[in-house]
CSV table of N, CA and C in Angstrom, one decimal:
chain,number,residue,atom,x,y,z
A,1,UNK,N,-29.2,49.2,31.1
A,1,UNK,CA,-29.5,49.9,29.9
A,1,UNK,C,-28.8,49.2,28.8
A,2,UNK,N,-29.5,49.0,27.7
A,2,UNK,CA,-28.8,48.4,26.5
A,2,UNK,C,-27.8,49.3,25.9
A,3,UNK,N,-26.9,48.7,25.1
A,3,UNK,CA,-25.8,49.4,24.5
A,3,UNK,C,-26.4,50.5,23.5
A,4,UNK,N,-27.4,50.1,22.6
A,4,UNK,CA,-27.9,51.1,21.7
A,4,UNK,C,-28.6,52.2,22.4
A,5,UNK,N,-29.3,52.0,23.5
A,5,UNK,CA,-29.9,53.0,24.2
A,5,UNK,C,-28.9,54.0,24.9
A,6,UNK,N,-27.8,53.4,25.4
A,6,UNK,CA,-26.7,54.2,26.0
A,6,UNK,C,-26.1,55.1,24.9
A,7,UNK,N,-25.9,54.5,23.7
A,7,UNK,CA,-25.3,55.3,22.6
A,7,UNK,C,-26.2,56.4,22.2
A,8,UNK,N,-27.5,56.1,22.2
A,8,UNK,CA,-28.4,57.2,21.8
A,8,UNK,C,-28.5,58.3,22.9
A,9,UNK,N,-28.4,57.9,24.1
A,9,UNK,CA,-28.4,58.9,25.2
A,9,UNK,C,-27.2,59.8,25.1
A,10,UNK,N,-26.0,59.2,24.7
A,10,UNK,CA,-24.8,60.1,24.5
A,10,UNK,C,-25.0,61.0,23.4
A,11,UNK,N,-25.7,60.6,22.3
A,11,UNK,CA,-26.0,61.5,21.2
A,11,UNK,C,-27.1,62.5,21.5
A,12,UNK,N,-28.0,62.2,22.3
A,12,UNK,CA,-29.1,63.1,22.6
A,12,UNK,C,-29.3,63.1,24.1
A,13,UNK,N,-28.4,63.8,24.8
A,13,UNK,CA,-28.5,63.8,26.3
A,13,UNK,C,-29.7,64.6,26.8
A,14,UNK,N,-30.3,64.1,27.9
A,14,UNK,CA,-31.4,64.8,28.5
A,14,UNK,C,-30.9,66.1,29.1
A,15,UNK,N,-31.6,67.2,28.9
A,15,UNK,CA,-31.1,68.5,29.6
A,15,UNK,C,-31.2,68.3,31.1
A,16,UNK,N,-30.3,69.0,31.7
A,16,UNK,CA,-30.2,69.0,33.2
A,16,UNK,C,-31.5,69.7,33.8
A,17,UNK,N,-32.0,69.1,34.8
A,17,UNK,CA,-33.1,69.8,35.5
A,17,UNK,C,-32.5,70.9,36.3
A,18,UNK,N,-33.3,71.9,36.7
A,18,UNK,CA,-32.9,73.1,37.4
A,18,UNK,C,-32.1,72.7,38.7
A,19,UNK,N,-32.7,71.8,39.5
A,19,UNK,CA,-32.0,71.4,40.7
A,19,UNK,C,-30.6,70.8,40.5
A,20,UNK,N,-30.5,70.0,39.5
A,20,UNK,CA,-29.2,69.4,39.2
A,20,UNK,C,-28.2,70.4,38.7
A,21,UNK,N,-28.7,71.4,37.9
A,21,UNK,CA,-27.9,72.5,37.4
A,21,UNK,C,-27.4,73.3,38.6
A,22,UNK,N,-28.3,73.6,39.5
A,22,UNK,CA,-27.9,74.3,40.7
A,22,UNK,C,-26.8,73.6,41.6
A,23,UNK,N,-27.0,72.3,41.7
A,23,UNK,CA,-26.0,71.4,42.4
A,23,UNK,C,-24.7,71.5,41.7
A,24,UNK,N,-24.7,71.3,40.4
A,24,UNK,CA,-23.4,71.4,39.6
A,24,UNK,C,-22.7,72.7,39.9
A,25,UNK,N,-23.5,73.8,39.7
A,25,UNK,CA,-22.9,75.2,39.8
A,25,UNK,C,-22.3,75.4,41.2
A,26,UNK,N,-23.1,74.9,42.2
A,26,UNK,CA,-22.6,75.1,43.6
A,26,UNK,C,-21.4,74.2,43.9
A,27,UNK,N,-21.4,73.0,43.4
A,27,UNK,CA,-20.2,72.2,43.6
A,27,UNK,C,-19.0,72.8,42.9
A,28,UNK,N,-19.1,73.3,41.7
A,28,UNK,CA,-18.0,74.0,41.1
A,28,UNK,C,-17.6,75.3,41.9
A,29,UNK,N,-18.6,76.0,42.4
A,29,UNK,CA,-18.3,77.2,43.2
A,29,UNK,C,-17.5,76.9,44.4
A,30,UNK,N,-17.8,75.8,45.1
A,30,UNK,CA,-17.1,75.4,46.3
A,30,UNK,C,-15.6,75.0,45.9
A,31,UNK,N,-15.5,74.3,44.8
A,31,UNK,CA,-14.2,74.0,44.3
A,31,UNK,C,-13.3,75.2,43.9
A,32,UNK,N,-14.0,76.1,43.1
A,32,UNK,CA,-13.3,77.3,42.7
A,32,UNK,C,-12.9,78.2,43.9
A,33,UNK,N,-13.8,78.3,44.8
A,33,UNK,CA,-13.5,79.1,46.0
A,33,UNK,C,-12.3,78.5,46.8
A,34,UNK,N,-12.3,77.2,46.9
A,34,UNK,CA,-11.2,76.5,47.6
A,34,UNK,C,-9.9,76.7,46.8
A,35,UNK,N,-9.9,76.6,45.5
A,35,UNK,CA,-8.8,76.8,44.7
A,35,UNK,C,-8.2,78.2,44.8
A,36,UNK,N,-9.1,79.2,44.7
A,36,UNK,CA,-8.7,80.6,44.9
A,36,UNK,C,-8.0,80.8,46.2
A,37,UNK,N,-8.6,80.3,47.3
A,37,UNK,CA,-8.0,80.5,48.6
A,37,UNK,C,-6.6,79.8,48.7
A,38,UNK,N,-6.6,78.6,48.2
A,38,UNK,CA,-5.3,77.8,48.3
A,38,UNK,C,-4.2,78.5,47.4
A,39,UNK,N,-4.6,78.9,46.2
A,39,UNK,CA,-3.6,79.6,45.4
A,39,UNK,C,-3.1,80.9,46.0
A,40,UNK,N,-3.9,81.6,46.7
A,40,UNK,CA,-3.5,82.8,47.4
A,40,UNK,C,-2.5,82.5,48.5
A,41,UNK,N,-2.8,81.4,49.2
A,41,UNK,CA,-1.9,81.0,50.3
A,41,UNK,C,-0.6,80.6,49.7
A,42,UNK,N,-0.6,79.8,48.7
A,42,UNK,CA,0.6,79.3,48.1
A,42,UNK,C,1.5,80.5,47.5
A,43,UNK,N,0.8,81.4,46.8
A,43,UNK,CA,1.5,82.6,46.2
A,43,UNK,C,2.1,83.4,47.3
A,44,UNK,N,1.5,83.5,48.4
A,44,UNK,CA,2.0,84.4,49.5
A,44,UNK,C,3.3,83.9,50.0
A,45,UNK,N,3.6,82.6,49.8
A,45,UNK,CA,4.9,82.0,50.2
A,45,UNK,C,6.1,82.3,49.2
A,46,UNK,N,5.7,82.8,48.1
A,46,UNK,CA,6.8,83.0,47.0
A,46,UNK,C,7.2,84.5,46.9
A,47,UNK,N,8.4,84.7,46.5
A,47,UNK,CA,8.9,86.1,46.2
A,47,UNK,C,8.0,86.7,45.1
A,48,UNK,N,7.7,88.0,45.3
A,48,UNK,CA,6.8,88.6,44.3
A,48,UNK,C,7.4,88.7,42.9
A,49,UNK,N,8.7,88.6,42.8
A,49,UNK,CA,9.3,88.7,41.5
A,49,UNK,C,9.6,87.4,40.9
A,50,UNK,N,9.1,86.3,41.4
A,50,UNK,CA,9.4,85.0,40.9
A,50,UNK,C,8.4,84.5,39.8
A,51,UNK,N,8.8,83.6,39.0
A,51,UNK,CA,8.0,83.1,38.0
A,51,UNK,C,6.8,82.3,38.6
A,52,UNK,N,7.1,81.6,39.7
A,52,UNK,CA,6.1,80.8,40.4
A,52,UNK,C,5.0,81.8,40.9
A,53,UNK,N,5.3,82.9,41.5
A,53,UNK,CA,4.3,83.8,42.0
A,53,UNK,C,3.5,84.4,40.8
A,54,UNK,N,4.1,84.7,39.7
A,54,UNK,CA,3.4,85.2,38.6
A,54,UNK,C,2.4,84.2,38.1
A,55,UNK,N,2.8,83.0,37.9
A,55,UNK,CA,1.9,82.0,37.4
A,55,UNK,C,0.8,81.7,38.4
A,56,UNK,N,1.1,81.4,39.6
A,56,UNK,CA,0.1,81.1,40.6
A,56,UNK,C,-0.9,82.2,40.8
A,57,UNK,N,-0.4,83.4,40.8
A,57,UNK,CA,-1.3,84.6,40.9
A,57,UNK,C,-2.3,84.7,39.8
A,58,UNK,N,-1.8,84.4,38.6
A,58,UNK,CA,-2.7,84.5,37.4
A,58,UNK,C,-3.8,83.4,37.5
A,59,UNK,N,-3.4,82.2,37.9
A,59,UNK,CA,-4.3,81.1,38.1
A,59,UNK,C,-5.3,81.4,39.2
A,60,UNK,N,-4.8,82.0,40.3
A,60,UNK,CA,-5.7,82.4,41.4
A,60,UNK,C,-6.7,83.4,40.9
A,61,UNK,N,-6.3,84.4,40.1
A,61,UNK,CA,-7.3,85.4,39.6
A,61,UNK,C,-8.4,84.7,38.7
A,62,UNK,N,-8.0,83.7,38.0
A,62,UNK,CA,-8.9,82.9,37.2
A,62,UNK,C,-9.9,82.2,38.1
A,63,UNK,N,-9.4,81.6,39.2
A,63,UNK,CA,-10.3,80.9,40.1
A,63,UNK,C,-11.3,81.9,40.8
A,64,UNK,N,-10.8,83.1,41.2
A,64,UNK,CA,-11.6,84.1,41.8
A,64,UNK,C,-12.7,84.6,40.8
A,65,UNK,N,-12.3,84.8,39.6
A,65,UNK,CA,-13.2,85.2,38.5
A,65,UNK,C,-14.3,84.2,38.3
A,66,UNK,N,-13.9,82.9,38.3
A,66,UNK,CA,-14.8,81.8,38.1
A,66,UNK,C,-15.8,81.8,39.2
A,67,UNK,N,-15.4,82.1,40.5
A,67,UNK,CA,-16.4,82.2,41.6
A,67,UNK,C,-17.5,83.2,41.3
A,68,UNK,N,-17.0,84.4,40.8
A,68,UNK,CA,-18.0,85.5,40.5
A,68,UNK,C,-18.9,85.0,39.3
A,69,UNK,N,-18.4,84.4,38.3
A,69,UNK,CA,-19.2,83.9,37.2
A,69,UNK,C,-20.2,82.9,37.7
A,70,UNK,N,-19.8,81.9,38.5
A,70,UNK,CA,-20.7,80.9,39.0
A,70,UNK,C,-21.8,81.5,39.9
A,71,UNK,N,-21.5,82.5,40.7
A,71,UNK,CA,-22.5,83.2,41.5
A,71,UNK,C,-23.5,83.9,40.6
A,72,UNK,N,-23.0,84.5,39.6
A,72,UNK,CA,-23.8,85.2,38.6
A,72,UNK,C,-24.8,84.2,37.9
A,73,UNK,N,-24.3,83.0,37.5
A,73,UNK,CA,-25.1,82.0,36.9
A,73,UNK,C,-26.2,81.5,37.8
A,74,UNK,N,-25.8,81.3,39.1
A,74,UNK,CA,-26.8,80.8,40.1
A,74,UNK,C,-27.9,81.8,40.3
A,75,UNK,N,-27.5,83.1,40.5
A,75,UNK,CA,-28.5,84.1,40.8
A,75,UNK,C,-29.3,84.3,39.5
A,76,UNK,N,-28.8,84.2,38.4
A,76,UNK,CA,-29.5,84.4,37.1
A,76,UNK,C,-30.6,83.3,36.9
A,77,UNK,N,-30.3,82.1,37.5
A,77,UNK,CA,-31.2,81.0,37.5
A,77,UNK,C,-32.1,81.0,38.7
A,78,UNK,N,-32.1,82.0,39.5
A,78,UNK,CA,-32.9,82.1,40.7
A,78,UNK,C,-32.5,81.0,41.7
A,79,UNK,N,-31.2,80.7,41.8
A,79,UNK,CA,-30.8,79.7,42.7
A,79,UNK,C,-29.8,80.4,43.8
A,80,UNK,N,-29.7,79.7,44.9
A,80,UNK,CA,-28.9,80.3,46.0
A,80,UNK,C,-27.5,79.8,45.9
A,81,UNK,N,-26.5,80.7,45.8
A,81,UNK,CA,-25.1,80.3,45.8
A,81,UNK,C,-24.7,79.8,47.2
A,82,UNK,N,-23.9,78.8,47.3
A,82,UNK,CA,-23.3,78.3,48.5
A,82,UNK,C,-22.2,79.3,49.0
A,83,UNK,N,-22.0,79.2,50.3
A,83,UNK,CA,-20.9,80.0,50.9
A,83,UNK,C,-19.8,79.1,51.3
A,84,UNK,N,-19.9,77.8,51.1
A,84,UNK,CA,-19.0,76.8,51.5
A,84,UNK,C,-17.7,76.9,50.7
A,85,UNK,N,-16.6,76.4,51.3
A,85,UNK,CA,-15.3,76.2,50.7
A,85,UNK,C,-15.0,74.7,50.6
A,86,UNK,N,-14.7,74.3,49.4
A,86,UNK,CA,-14.4,72.8,49.3
A,86,UNK,C,-13.2,72.3,50.1
A,87,UNK,N,-13.2,71.0,50.3
A,87,UNK,CA,-12.1,70.4,51.1
A,87,UNK,C,-10.8,70.5,50.4
A,88,UNK,N,-10.8,70.8,49.2
A,88,UNK,CA,-9.5,71.0,48.4
A,88,UNK,C,-8.6,72.0,49.1
A,89,UNK,N,-9.2,73.0,49.7
A,89,UNK,CA,-8.4,74.1,50.4
A,89,UNK,C,-7.7,73.5,51.6
A,90,UNK,N,-8.4,72.8,52.4
A,90,UNK,CA,-7.8,72.2,53.6
A,90,UNK,C,-6.8,71.2,53.3
A,91,UNK,N,-7.1,70.3,52.3
A,91,UNK,CA,-6.1,69.3,51.9
A,91,UNK,C,-4.9,69.9,51.3
A,92,UNK,N,-5.1,70.9,50.5
A,92,UNK,CA,-3.9,71.6,49.9
A,92,UNK,C,-3.0,72.3,50.8
A,93,UNK,N,-3.6,72.8,51.9
A,93,UNK,CA,-2.7,73.5,52.9
A,93,UNK,C,-1.8,72.5,53.6
A,94,UNK,N,-2.2,71.3,53.7
A,94,UNK,CA,-1.4,70.3,54.4
A,94,UNK,C,-0.2,69.8,53.5
A,95,UNK,N,-0.1,70.1,52.3
A,95,UNK,CA,0.9,69.7,51.4
A,95,UNK,C,2.1,70.6,51.5
A,96,UNK,N,3.3,70.0,51.6
A,96,UNK,CA,4.5,70.8,51.9
A,96,UNK,C,5.4,71.1,50.7
A,97,UNK,N,5.7,70.1,49.9
A,97,UNK,CA,6.7,70.3,48.8
A,97,UNK,C,6.0,71.0,47.6
A,98,UNK,N,6.8,71.8,46.9
A,98,UNK,CA,6.2,72.6,45.7
A,98,UNK,C,5.8,71.7,44.6
A,99,UNK,N,6.5,70.6,44.3
A,99,UNK,CA,6.1,69.7,43.2
A,99,UNK,C,4.8,69.0,43.6
A,100,UNK,N,4.7,68.6,44.9
A,100,UNK,CA,3.5,67.9,45.3
A,100,UNK,C,2.3,68.9,45.3
A,101,UNK,N,2.6,70.1,45.6
A,101,UNK,CA,1.5,71.2,45.6
A,101,UNK,C,1.0,71.4,44.2
A,102,UNK,N,1.9,71.6,43.2
A,102,UNK,CA,1.5,71.8,41.9
A,102,UNK,C,0.8,70.6,41.3
A,103,UNK,N,1.3,69.4,41.6
A,103,UNK,CA,0.6,68.2,41.1
A,103,UNK,C,-0.8,68.2,41.7
A,104,UNK,N,-1.0,68.5,43.0
A,104,UNK,CA,-2.3,68.5,43.6
A,104,UNK,C,-3.2,69.6,42.9
A,105,UNK,N,-2.6,70.7,42.7
A,105,UNK,CA,-3.4,71.8,42.0
A,105,UNK,C,-3.9,71.3,40.7
A,106,UNK,N,-3.0,70.7,39.9
A,106,UNK,CA,-3.4,70.2,38.6
A,106,UNK,C,-4.5,69.1,38.7
A,107,UNK,N,-4.4,68.2,39.7
A,107,UNK,CA,-5.5,67.2,39.8
A,107,UNK,C,-6.8,67.9,40.1
A,108,UNK,N,-6.8,68.9,40.9
A,108,UNK,CA,-8.0,69.7,41.2
A,108,UNK,C,-8.5,70.4,39.9
A,109,UNK,N,-7.6,71.0,39.2
A,109,UNK,CA,-8.0,71.7,37.9
A,109,UNK,C,-8.6,70.7,36.9
A,110,UNK,N,-8.0,69.5,36.9
A,110,UNK,CA,-8.4,68.5,36.0
A,110,UNK,C,-9.8,67.9,36.4
A,111,UNK,N,-10.0,67.8,37.7
A,111,UNK,CA,-11.3,67.4,38.2
A,111,UNK,C,-12.4,68.4,37.8
A,112,UNK,N,-12.2,69.7,37.9
A,112,UNK,CA,-13.1,70.7,37.5
A,112,UNK,C,-13.4,70.6,36.0
A,113,UNK,N,-12.3,70.5,35.3
A,113,UNK,CA,-12.4,70.5,33.8
A,113,UNK,C,-13.2,69.3,33.4
A,114,UNK,N,-13.0,68.1,34.0
A,114,UNK,CA,-13.8,66.9,33.6
A,114,UNK,C,-15.2,67.1,34.0
A,115,UNK,N,-15.5,67.7,35.2
A,115,UNK,CA,-16.9,67.9,35.6
A,115,UNK,C,-17.6,68.8,34.7
A,116,UNK,N,-17.0,69.8,34.2
A,116,UNK,CA,-17.6,70.7,33.3
A,116,UNK,C,-17.8,70.1,31.9
A,117,UNK,N,-16.8,69.4,31.4
A,117,UNK,CA,-16.9,68.8,30.1
A,117,UNK,C,-18.0,67.7,30.1
A,118,UNK,N,-18.1,67.0,31.2
A,118,UNK,CA,-19.2,66.0,31.3
A,118,UNK,C,-20.6,66.6,31.3
A,119,UNK,N,-20.7,67.7,31.9
A,119,UNK,CA,-22.0,68.4,32.1
A,119,UNK,C,-22.4,69.2,30.9
A,120,UNK,N,-21.5,69.7,30.1
A,120,UNK,CA,-21.8,70.7,29.1
A,120,UNK,C,-22.9,70.2,28.1
A,121,UNK,N,-22.9,69.0,27.6
A,121,UNK,CA,-23.9,68.6,26.7
A,121,UNK,C,-25.3,68.6,27.2
A,122,UNK,N,-25.4,68.6,28.6
A,122,UNK,CA,-26.7,68.5,29.2
A,122,UNK,C,-27.2,69.9,29.7
A,123,UNK,N,-26.4,70.9,29.5
A,123,UNK,CA,-26.8,72.2,29.9
A,123,UNK,C,-27.6,72.9,28.8
A,124,UNK,N,-28.9,73.2,29.1
A,124,UNK,CA,-29.7,73.7,28.1
A,124,UNK,C,-29.6,75.3,27.9
A,125,UNK,N,-29.2,75.9,29.0
A,125,UNK,CA,-29.1,77.4,28.9
A,125,UNK,C,-27.9,77.8,28.1
A,126,UNK,N,-28.1,78.4,27.0
A,126,UNK,CA,-26.9,78.7,26.1
A,126,UNK,C,-25.9,79.6,26.8
A,127,UNK,N,-26.3,80.6,27.5
A,127,UNK,CA,-25.4,81.5,28.2
A,127,UNK,C,-24.6,80.7,29.2
A,128,UNK,N,-25.2,79.8,30.0
A,128,UNK,CA,-24.5,79.0,30.9
A,128,UNK,C,-23.5,78.1,30.2
A,129,UNK,N,-23.9,77.5,29.1
A,129,UNK,CA,-23.0,76.6,28.4
A,129,UNK,C,-21.8,77.3,27.9
A,130,UNK,N,-22.0,78.5,27.4
A,130,UNK,CA,-20.9,79.4,26.8
A,130,UNK,C,-19.9,79.7,27.9
A,131,UNK,N,-20.4,80.2,29.1
A,131,UNK,CA,-19.6,80.6,30.2
A,131,UNK,C,-18.8,79.4,30.7
A,132,UNK,N,-19.5,78.2,30.9
A,132,UNK,CA,-18.8,77.1,31.4
A,132,UNK,C,-17.8,76.5,30.4
A,133,UNK,N,-18.0,76.7,29.1
A,133,UNK,CA,-17.0,76.3,28.1
A,133,UNK,C,-15.7,77.2,28.3
A,134,UNK,N,-15.9,78.4,28.5
A,134,UNK,CA,-14.8,79.4,28.7
A,134,UNK,C,-14.1,78.9,30.0
A,135,UNK,N,-14.8,78.6,31.0
A,135,UNK,CA,-14.2,78.1,32.3
A,135,UNK,C,-13.4,76.9,32.1
A,136,UNK,N,-13.9,75.9,31.3
A,136,UNK,CA,-13.2,74.7,31.0
A,136,UNK,C,-11.9,75.0,30.3
A,137,UNK,N,-12.0,75.9,29.3
A,137,UNK,CA,-10.8,76.3,28.5
A,137,UNK,C,-9.7,76.9,29.4
A,138,UNK,N,-10.2,77.7,30.4
A,138,UNK,CA,-9.2,78.3,31.3
A,138,UNK,C,-8.5,77.3,32.2
A,139,UNK,N,-9.3,76.3,32.6
A,139,UNK,CA,-8.7,75.3,33.4
A,139,UNK,C,-7.6,74.5,32.7
A,140,UNK,N,-7.9,74.2,31.4
A,140,UNK,CA,-7.0,73.5,30.6
A,140,UNK,C,-5.7,74.3,30.4
A,141,UNK,N,-5.9,75.6,30.2
A,141,UNK,CA,-4.7,76.5,30.0
A,141,UNK,C,-3.9,76.6,31.4
A,142,UNK,N,-4.6,76.6,32.5
A,142,UNK,CA,-4.0,76.7,33.8
A,142,UNK,C,-3.2,75.4,34.1
A,143,UNK,N,-3.7,74.3,33.7
A,143,UNK,CA,-3.0,73.0,33.9
A,143,UNK,C,-1.7,73.1,33.2
A,144,UNK,N,-1.7,73.6,32.0
A,144,UNK,CA,-0.5,73.8,31.2
A,144,UNK,C,0.5,74.7,31.8
A,145,UNK,N,0.0,75.8,32.4
A,145,UNK,CA,0.9,76.7,33.1
A,145,UNK,C,1.6,76.1,34.3
A,146,UNK,N,0.8,75.3,35.0
A,146,UNK,CA,1.4,74.7,36.2
A,146,UNK,C,2.4,73.5,35.8
A,147,UNK,N,2.0,72.8,34.7
A,147,UNK,CA,3.0,71.8,34.2
A,147,UNK,C,4.3,72.4,33.8
A,148,UNK,N,4.2,73.6,33.2
A,148,UNK,CA,5.5,74.2,32.8
A,148,UNK,C,6.3,74.6,34.0
A,149,UNK,N,5.7,75.0,35.1
A,149,UNK,CA,6.4,75.3,36.3
A,149,UNK,C,7.1,74.0,36.8
A,150,UNK,N,6.4,72.9,36.6
A,150,UNK,CA,7.0,71.6,37.1
A,150,UNK,C,8.2,71.1,36.3
A,151,UNK,N,8.2,71.6,35.0
A,151,UNK,CA,9.3,71.2,34.1
A,151,UNK,C,10.7,71.7,34.5
């Protein structure tokens, strides 16, 4: 593809086809479900009155809420939500140190944020775009919360 054509594509991206939209939403759903489960497991290891528990529990609630939102978007588009849990959960359970765990969580949050940010210009459904923008914003905020725990 020539450079001018590539630049034009960036300015005028083709809307996502229904199948691609469903694949994106289901991929995000698997990731969010994995994150919610992993954060619940991590939070269970912390004292209930700790700052870490408070932060991880709030991020976990965001992940769980995102699962519900993604399922709603899929059903609203007459698409079938996956029941799968992403590998992020299994990989995260194997991590032992808290610094490594938080860094792993942030890499996962950043992956989801990048995936959403890349897809947003191609999502033609306004409601879906609005909801995914909110999800993107929450991931960026959650990355900051985990970074503050690392400090």
